[in-house]
PDB file of C-alpha atoms in Angstrom:
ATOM      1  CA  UNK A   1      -8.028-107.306 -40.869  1.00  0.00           C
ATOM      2  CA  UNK A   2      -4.681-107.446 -42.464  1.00  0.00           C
ATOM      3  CA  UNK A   3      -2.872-104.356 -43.815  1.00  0.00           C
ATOM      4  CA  UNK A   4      -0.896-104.972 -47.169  1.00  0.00           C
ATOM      5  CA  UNK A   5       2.175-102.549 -47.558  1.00  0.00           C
ATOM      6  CA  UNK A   6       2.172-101.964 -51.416  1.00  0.00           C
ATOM      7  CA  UNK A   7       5.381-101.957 -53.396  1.00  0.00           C
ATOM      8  CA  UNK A   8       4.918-101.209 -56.972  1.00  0.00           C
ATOM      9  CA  UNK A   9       7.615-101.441 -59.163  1.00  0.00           C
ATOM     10  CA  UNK A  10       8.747 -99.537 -62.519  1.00  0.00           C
ATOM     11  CA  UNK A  11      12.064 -99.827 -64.381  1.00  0.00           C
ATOM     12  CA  UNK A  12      13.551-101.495 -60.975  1.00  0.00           C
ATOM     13  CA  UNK A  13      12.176 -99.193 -58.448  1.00  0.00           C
ATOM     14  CA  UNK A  14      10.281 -98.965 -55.533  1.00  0.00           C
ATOM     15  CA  UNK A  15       7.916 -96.281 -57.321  1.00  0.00           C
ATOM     16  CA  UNK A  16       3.773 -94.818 -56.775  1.00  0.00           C
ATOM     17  CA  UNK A  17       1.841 -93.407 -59.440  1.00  0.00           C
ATOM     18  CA  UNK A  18      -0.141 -90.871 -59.275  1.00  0.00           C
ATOM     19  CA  UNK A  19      -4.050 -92.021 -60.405  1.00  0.00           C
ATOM     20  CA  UNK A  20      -2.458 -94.989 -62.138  1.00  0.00           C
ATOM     21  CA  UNK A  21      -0.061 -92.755 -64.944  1.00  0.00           C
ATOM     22  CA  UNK A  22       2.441 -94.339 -66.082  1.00  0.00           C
ATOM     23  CA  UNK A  23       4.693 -90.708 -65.944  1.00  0.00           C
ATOM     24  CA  UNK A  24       3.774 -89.072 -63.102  1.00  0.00           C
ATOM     25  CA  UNK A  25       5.723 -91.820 -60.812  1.00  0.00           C
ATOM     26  CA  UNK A  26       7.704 -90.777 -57.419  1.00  0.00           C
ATOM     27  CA  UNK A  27      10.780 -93.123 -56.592  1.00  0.00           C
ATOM     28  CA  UNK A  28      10.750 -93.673 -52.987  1.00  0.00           C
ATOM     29  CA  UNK A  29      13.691 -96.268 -53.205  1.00  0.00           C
ATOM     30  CA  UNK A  30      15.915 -97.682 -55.671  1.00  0.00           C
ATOM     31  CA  UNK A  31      16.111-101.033 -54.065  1.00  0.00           C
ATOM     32  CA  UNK A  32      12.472-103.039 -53.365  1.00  0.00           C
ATOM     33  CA  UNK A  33      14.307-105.848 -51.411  1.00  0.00           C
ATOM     34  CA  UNK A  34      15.387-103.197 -48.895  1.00  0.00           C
ATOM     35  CA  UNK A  35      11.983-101.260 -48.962  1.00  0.00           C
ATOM     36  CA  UNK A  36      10.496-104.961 -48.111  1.00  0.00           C
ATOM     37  CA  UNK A  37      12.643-105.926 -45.617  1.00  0.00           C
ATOM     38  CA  UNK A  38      11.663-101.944 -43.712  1.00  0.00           C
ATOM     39  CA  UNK A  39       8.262-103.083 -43.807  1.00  0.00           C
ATOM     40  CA  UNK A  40       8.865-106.553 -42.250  1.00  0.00           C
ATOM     41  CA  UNK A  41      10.503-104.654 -39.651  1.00  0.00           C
ATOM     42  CA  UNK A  42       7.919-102.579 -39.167  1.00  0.00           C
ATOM     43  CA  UNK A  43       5.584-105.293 -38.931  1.00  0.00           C
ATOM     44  CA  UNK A  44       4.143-106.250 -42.379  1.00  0.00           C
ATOM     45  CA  UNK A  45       2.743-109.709 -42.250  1.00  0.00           C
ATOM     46  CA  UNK A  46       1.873-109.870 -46.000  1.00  0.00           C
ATOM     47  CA  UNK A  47       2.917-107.812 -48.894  1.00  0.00           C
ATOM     48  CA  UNK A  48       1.246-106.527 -51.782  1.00  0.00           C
ATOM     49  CA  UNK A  49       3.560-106.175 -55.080  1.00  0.00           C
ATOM     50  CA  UNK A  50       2.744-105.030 -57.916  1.00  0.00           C
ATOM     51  CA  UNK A  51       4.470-105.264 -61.586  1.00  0.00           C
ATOM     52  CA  UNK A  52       3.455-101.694 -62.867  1.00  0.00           C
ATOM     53  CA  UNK A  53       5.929-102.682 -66.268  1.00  0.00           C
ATOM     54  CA  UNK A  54       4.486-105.667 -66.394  1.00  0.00           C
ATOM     55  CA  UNK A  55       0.758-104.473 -66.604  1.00  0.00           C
ATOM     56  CA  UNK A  56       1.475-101.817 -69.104  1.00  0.00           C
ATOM     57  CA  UNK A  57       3.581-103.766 -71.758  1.00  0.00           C
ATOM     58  CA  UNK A  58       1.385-107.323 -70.690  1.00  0.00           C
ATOM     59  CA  UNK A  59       3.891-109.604 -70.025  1.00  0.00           C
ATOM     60  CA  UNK A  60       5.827-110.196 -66.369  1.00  0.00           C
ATOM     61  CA  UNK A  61       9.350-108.234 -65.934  1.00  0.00           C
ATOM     62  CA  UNK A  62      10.211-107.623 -62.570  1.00  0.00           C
ATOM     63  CA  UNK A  63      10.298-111.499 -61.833  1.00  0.00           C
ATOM     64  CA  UNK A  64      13.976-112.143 -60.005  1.00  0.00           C
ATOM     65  CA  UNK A  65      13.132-108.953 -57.932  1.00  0.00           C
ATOM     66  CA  UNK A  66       9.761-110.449 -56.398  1.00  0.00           C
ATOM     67  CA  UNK A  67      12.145-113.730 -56.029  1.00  0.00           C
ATOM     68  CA  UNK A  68      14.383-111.825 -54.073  1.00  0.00           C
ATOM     69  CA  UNK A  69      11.964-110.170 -51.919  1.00  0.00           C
ATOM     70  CA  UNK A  70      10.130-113.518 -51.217  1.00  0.00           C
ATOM     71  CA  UNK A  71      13.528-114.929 -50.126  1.00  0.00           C
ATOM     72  CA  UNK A  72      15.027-112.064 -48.325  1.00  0.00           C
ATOM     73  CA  UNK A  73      11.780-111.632 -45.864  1.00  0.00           C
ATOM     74  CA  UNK A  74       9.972-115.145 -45.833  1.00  0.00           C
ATOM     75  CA  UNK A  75       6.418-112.762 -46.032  1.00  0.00           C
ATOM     76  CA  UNK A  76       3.788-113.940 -48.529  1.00  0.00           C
ATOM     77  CA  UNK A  77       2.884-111.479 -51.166  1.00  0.00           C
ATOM     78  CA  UNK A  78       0.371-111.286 -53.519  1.00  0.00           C
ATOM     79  CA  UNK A  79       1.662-110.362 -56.785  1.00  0.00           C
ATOM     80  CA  UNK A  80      -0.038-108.882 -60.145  1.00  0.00           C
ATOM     81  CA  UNK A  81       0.636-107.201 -63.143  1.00  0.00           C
ATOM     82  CA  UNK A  82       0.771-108.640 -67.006  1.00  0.00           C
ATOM     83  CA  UNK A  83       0.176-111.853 -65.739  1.00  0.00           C
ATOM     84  CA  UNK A  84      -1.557-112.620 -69.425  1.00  0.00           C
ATOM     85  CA  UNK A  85      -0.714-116.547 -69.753  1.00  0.00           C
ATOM     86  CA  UNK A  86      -0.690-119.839 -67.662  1.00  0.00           C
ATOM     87  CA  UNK A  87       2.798-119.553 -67.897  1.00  0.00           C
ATOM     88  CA  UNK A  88       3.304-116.700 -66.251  1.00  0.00           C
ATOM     89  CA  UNK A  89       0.883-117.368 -63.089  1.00  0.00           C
ATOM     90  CA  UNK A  90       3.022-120.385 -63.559  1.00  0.00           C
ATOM     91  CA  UNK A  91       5.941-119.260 -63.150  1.00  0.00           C
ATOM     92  CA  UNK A  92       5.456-116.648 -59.725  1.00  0.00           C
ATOM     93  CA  UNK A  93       3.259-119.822 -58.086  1.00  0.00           C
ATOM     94  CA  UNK A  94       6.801-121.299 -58.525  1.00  0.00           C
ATOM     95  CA  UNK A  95       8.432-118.770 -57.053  1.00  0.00           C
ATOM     96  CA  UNK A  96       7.081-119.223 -53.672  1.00  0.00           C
ATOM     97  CA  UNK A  97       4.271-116.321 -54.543  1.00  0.00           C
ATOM     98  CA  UNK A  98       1.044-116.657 -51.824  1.00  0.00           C
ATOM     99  CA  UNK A  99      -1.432-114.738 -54.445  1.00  0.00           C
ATOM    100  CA  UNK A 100      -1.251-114.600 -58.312  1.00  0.00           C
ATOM    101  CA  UNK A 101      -3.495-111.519 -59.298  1.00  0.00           C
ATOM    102  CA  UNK A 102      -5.880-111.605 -62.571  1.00  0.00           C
ATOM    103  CA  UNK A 103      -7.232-108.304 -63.637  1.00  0.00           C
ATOM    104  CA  UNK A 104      -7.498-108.128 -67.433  1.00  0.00           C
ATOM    105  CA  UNK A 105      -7.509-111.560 -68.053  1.00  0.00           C
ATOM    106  CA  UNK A 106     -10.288-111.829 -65.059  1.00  0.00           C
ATOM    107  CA  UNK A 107     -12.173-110.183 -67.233  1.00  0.00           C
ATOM    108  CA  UNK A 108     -11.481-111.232 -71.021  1.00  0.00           C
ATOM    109  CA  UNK A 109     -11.168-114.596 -70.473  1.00  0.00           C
ATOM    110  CA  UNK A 110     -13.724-116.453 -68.368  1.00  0.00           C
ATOM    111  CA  UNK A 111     -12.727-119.821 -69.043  1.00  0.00           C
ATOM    112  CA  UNK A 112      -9.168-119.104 -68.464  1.00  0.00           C
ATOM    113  CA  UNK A 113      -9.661-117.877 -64.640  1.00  0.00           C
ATOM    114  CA  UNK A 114     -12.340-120.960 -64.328  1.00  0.00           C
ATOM    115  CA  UNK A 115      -9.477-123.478 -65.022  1.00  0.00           C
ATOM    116  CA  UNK A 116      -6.509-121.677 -63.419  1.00  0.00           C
ATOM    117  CA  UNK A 117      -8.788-121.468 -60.059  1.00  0.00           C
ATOM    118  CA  UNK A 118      -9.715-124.992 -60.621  1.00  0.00           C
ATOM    119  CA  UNK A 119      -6.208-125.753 -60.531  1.00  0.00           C
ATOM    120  CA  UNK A 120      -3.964-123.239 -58.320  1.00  0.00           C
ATOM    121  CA  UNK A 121      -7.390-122.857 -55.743  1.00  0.00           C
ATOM    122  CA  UNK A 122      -6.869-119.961 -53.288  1.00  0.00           C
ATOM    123  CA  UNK A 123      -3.613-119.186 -55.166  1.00  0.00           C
ATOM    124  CA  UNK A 124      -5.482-117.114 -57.380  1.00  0.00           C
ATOM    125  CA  UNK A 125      -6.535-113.785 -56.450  1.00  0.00           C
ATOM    126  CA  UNK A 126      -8.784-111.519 -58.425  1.00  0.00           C
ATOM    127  CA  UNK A 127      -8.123-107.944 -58.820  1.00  0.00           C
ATOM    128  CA  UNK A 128     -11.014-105.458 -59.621  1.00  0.00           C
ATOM    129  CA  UNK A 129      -9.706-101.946 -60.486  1.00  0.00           C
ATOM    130  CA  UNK A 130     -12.410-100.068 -60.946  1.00  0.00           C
ATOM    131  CA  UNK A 131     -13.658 -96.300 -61.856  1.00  0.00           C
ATOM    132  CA  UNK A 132     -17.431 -95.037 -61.590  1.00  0.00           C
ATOM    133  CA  UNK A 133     -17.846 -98.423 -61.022  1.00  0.00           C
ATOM    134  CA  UNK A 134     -17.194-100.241 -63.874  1.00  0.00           C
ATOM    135  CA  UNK A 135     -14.185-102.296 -64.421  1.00  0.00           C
ATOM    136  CA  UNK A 136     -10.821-100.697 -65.720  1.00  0.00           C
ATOM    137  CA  UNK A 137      -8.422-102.686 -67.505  1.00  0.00           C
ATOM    138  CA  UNK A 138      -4.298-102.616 -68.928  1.00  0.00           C
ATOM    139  CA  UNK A 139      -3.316-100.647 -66.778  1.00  0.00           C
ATOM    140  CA  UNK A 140      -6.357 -98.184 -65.872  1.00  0.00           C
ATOM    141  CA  UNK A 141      -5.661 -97.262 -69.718  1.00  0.00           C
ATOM    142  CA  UNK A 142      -9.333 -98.881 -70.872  1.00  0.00           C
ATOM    143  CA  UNK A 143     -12.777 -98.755 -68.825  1.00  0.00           C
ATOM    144  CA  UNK A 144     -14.856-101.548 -69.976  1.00  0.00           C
ATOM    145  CA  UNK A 145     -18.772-102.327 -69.651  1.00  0.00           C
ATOM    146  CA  UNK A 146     -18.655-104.361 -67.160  1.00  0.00           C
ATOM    147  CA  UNK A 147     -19.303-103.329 -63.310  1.00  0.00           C
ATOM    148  CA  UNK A 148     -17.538-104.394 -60.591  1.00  0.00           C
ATOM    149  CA  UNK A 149     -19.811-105.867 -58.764  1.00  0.00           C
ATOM    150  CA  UNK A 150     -21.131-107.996 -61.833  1.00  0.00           C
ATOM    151  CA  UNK A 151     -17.499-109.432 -62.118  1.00  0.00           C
ATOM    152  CA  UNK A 152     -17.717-110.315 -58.701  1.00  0.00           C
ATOM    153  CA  UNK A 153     -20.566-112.269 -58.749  1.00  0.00           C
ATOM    154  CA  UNK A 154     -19.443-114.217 -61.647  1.00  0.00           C
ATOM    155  CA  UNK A 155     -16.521-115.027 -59.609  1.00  0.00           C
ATOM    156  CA  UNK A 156     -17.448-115.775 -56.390  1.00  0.00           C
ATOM    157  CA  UNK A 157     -19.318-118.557 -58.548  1.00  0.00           C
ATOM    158  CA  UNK A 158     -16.049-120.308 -59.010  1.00  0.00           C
ATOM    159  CA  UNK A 159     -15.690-120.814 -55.408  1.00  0.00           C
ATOM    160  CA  UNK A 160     -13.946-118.407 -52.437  1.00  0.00           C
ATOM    161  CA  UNK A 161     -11.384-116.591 -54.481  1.00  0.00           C
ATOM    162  CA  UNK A 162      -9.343-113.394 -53.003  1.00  0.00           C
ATOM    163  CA  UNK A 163     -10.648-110.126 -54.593  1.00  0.00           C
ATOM    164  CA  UNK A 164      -8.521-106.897 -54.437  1.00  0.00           C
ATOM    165  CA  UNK A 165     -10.587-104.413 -55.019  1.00  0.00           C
ATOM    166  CA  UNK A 166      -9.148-100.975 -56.139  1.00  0.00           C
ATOM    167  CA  UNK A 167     -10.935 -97.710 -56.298  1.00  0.00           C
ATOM    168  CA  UNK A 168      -8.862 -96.164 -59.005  1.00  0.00           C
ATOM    169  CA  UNK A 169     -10.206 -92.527 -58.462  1.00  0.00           C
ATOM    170  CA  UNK A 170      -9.192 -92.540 -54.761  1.00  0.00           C
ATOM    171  CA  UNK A 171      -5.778 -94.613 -55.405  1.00  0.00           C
ATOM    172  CA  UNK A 172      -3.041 -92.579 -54.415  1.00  0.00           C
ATOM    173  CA  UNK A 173      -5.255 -89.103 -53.382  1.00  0.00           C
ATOM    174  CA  UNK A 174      -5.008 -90.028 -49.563  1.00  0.00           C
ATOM    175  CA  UNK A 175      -8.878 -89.075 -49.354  1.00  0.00           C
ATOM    176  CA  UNK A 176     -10.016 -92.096 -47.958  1.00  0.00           C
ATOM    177  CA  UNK A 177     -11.740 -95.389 -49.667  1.00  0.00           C
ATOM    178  CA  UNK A 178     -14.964 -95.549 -51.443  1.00  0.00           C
ATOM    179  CA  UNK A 179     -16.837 -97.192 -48.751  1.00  0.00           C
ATOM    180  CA  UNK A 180     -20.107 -97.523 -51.031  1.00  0.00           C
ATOM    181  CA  UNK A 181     -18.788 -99.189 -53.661  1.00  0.00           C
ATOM    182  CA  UNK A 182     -16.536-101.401 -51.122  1.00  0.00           C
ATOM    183  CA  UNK A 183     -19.835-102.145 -49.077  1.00  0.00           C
ATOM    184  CA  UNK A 184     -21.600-103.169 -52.688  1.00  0.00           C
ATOM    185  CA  UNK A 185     -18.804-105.360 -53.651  1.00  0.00           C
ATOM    186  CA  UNK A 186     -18.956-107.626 -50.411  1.00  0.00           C
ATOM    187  CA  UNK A 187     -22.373-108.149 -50.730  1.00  0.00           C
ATOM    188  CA  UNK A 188     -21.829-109.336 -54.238  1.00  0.00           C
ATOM    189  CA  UNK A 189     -19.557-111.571 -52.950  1.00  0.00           C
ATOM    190  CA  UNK A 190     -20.088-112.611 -49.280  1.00  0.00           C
ATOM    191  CA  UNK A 191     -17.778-115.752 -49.629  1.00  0.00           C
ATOM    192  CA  UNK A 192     -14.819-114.386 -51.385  1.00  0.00           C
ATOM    193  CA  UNK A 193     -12.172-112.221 -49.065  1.00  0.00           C
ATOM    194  CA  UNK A 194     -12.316-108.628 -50.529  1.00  0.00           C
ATOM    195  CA  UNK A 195      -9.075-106.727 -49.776  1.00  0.00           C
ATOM    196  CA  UNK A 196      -9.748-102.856 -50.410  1.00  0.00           C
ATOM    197  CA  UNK A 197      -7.374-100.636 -51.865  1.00  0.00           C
ATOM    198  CA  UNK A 198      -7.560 -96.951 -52.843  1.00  0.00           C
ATOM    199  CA  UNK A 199      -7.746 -93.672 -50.472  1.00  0.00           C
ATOM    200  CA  UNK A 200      -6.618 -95.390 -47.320  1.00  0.00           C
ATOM    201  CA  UNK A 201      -4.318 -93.425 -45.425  1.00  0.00           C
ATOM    202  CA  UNK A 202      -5.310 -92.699 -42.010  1.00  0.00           C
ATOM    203  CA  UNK A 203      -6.420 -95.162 -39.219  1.00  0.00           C
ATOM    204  CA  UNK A 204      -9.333 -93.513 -38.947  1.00  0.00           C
ATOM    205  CA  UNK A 205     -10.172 -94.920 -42.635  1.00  0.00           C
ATOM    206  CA  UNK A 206      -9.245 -98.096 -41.398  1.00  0.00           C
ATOM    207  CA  UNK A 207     -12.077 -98.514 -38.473  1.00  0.00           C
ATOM    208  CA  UNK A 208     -14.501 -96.772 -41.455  1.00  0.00           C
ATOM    209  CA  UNK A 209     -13.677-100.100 -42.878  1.00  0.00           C
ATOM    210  CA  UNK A 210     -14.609-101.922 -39.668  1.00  0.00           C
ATOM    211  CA  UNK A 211     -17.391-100.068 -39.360  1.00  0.00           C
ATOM    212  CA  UNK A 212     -18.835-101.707 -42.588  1.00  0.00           C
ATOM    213  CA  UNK A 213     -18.889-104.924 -40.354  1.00  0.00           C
ATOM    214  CA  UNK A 214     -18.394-106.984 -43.917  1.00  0.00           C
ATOM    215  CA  UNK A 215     -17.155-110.498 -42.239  1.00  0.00           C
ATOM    216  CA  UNK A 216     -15.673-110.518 -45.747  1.00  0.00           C
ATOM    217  CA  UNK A 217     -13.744-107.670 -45.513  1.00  0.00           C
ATOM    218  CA  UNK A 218     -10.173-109.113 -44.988  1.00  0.00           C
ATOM    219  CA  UNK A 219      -7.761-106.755 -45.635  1.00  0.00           C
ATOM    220  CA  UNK A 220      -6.239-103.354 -46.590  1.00  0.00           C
ATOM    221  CA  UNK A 221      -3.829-102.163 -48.737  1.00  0.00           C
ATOM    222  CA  UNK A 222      -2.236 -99.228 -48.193  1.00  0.00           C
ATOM    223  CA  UNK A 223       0.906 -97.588 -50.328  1.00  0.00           C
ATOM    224  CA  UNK A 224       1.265 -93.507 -50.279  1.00  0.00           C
ATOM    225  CA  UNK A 225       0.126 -92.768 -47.433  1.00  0.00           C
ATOM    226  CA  UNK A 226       2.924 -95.019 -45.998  1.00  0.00           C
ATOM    227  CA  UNK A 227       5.984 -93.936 -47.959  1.00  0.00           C
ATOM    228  CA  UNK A 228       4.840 -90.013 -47.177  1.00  0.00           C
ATOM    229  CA  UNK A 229       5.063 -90.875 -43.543  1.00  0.00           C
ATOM    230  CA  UNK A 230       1.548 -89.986 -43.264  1.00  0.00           C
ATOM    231  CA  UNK A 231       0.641 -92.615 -41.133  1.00  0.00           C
ATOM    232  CA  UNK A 232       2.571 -95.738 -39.667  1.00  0.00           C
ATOM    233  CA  UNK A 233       1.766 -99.102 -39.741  1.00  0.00           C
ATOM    234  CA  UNK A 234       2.309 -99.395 -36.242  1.00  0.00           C
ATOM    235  CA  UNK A 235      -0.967 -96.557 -36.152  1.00  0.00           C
ATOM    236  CA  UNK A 236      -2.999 -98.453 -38.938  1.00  0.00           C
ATOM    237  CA  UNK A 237      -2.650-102.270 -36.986  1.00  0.00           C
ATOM    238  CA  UNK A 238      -3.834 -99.948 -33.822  1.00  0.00           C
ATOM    239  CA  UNK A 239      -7.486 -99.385 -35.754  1.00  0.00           C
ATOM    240  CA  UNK A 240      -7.733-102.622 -36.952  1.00  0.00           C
ATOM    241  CA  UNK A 241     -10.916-104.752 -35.749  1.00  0.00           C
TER     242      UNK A 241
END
């Protein structure tokens, strides 16, 4: 299992939300590229960025900065927010970017994530934020009818695509992951990697993970509990299986 070190960014900073609102942010640094490069040196062996502008207004804006972290630490990330348009996935597989992430589109446009993984492969990643459940959408701001696990399904259809999978009622609380609904998503999708997100902030939540004994389980993200110095990721690779 892999753990992700999450940087989200908002108006240029290295910023977490709480629960996904767009005001209630904490800066933890003012420079991303320096926040990366302290993970790296910590250990990171991926990153997990995310454009938090970019998914509210639905277009890409942090672009030069996930350039700049890409060249500055030579780590792949895995990269989402607003990415609405060919052209933008585009544009960050360009870059250098390991992982483009589709959330709303995922959802709203079927035949555009069919030909995009047709074309880009494992270079498309699939994020599922959901609530209760069922899938949330533009930013957490809309919950839609569909449920996580039925998105899922349809695509682990298109072949074994990368799906981060976000709890957005533990995101950010530090309680732990939803283990049920993390369990019931990789056995929707047994051949697609599921990454969790959400909750995880201990290392003991980390062999909870493990302890689902998902062979699809493939990674962890993990932002808060990091830049609160809750845990370490020195501690978190420890628990790993």
């Amino acid at each position: 299992m892999i753990i992700l070190p999450a940087i989200d960014l908002q108006n240029g900073q290295c910023v977490r939300l709480r629960q996904g609102v767009a005001h209630d942010a904490t800066v933890y640094n003012a420079d991303p590229v320096v926040q990366a490069m302290e993970w790296k040196n910590q250990g990171a062996a991926q990153l997990h960025l995310v454009d938090l502008d970019g998914a509210f207004q639905g277009k890409p804006v942090h672009t030069q900065v996930f350039a700049a972290i890409i060249r500055e630490t030579g780590l792949p990330v895995e990269v989402g927010g607003g990415l609405r348009t060919d052209a933008d996935v585009e544009t960050l597989l360009r870059l250098g970017v390991e992982r483009a992430i589709l959330g709303t589109r995922a959802l709203a446009e079927p035949a555009a994530l069919e030909r995009l993984v047709k074309q880009y492969g494992s270079r498309i990643a699939i994020g599922i934020d959901a609530r209760d459940g069922f899938v949330q959408i533009k930013g957490w701001v809309e919950t839609s009818s569909t449920r996580a696990t039925e998105l899922a399904q349809r695509v682990a259809q298109l072949g074994p695509v990368t799906l981060i999978y976000t709890d957005t009622a533990t995101d950010g609380m530090l309680a732990g992951p939803n283990l049920k609904a993390l369990d019931e998503l990789c056995a929707a999708a047994p051949g697609c990697p599921v990454i969790a997100s959400g909750g995880i902030s201990a290392p003991a939540h980390v062999r909870a993970l493990c302890a689902l004994d998902r062979k699809n389980l493939f990674g962890a993200i993990v932002g808060k509990a990091l830049y609160d110095g809750k845990t370490t990721l020195a501690e978190l690779h420890a628990a790993r299986c």
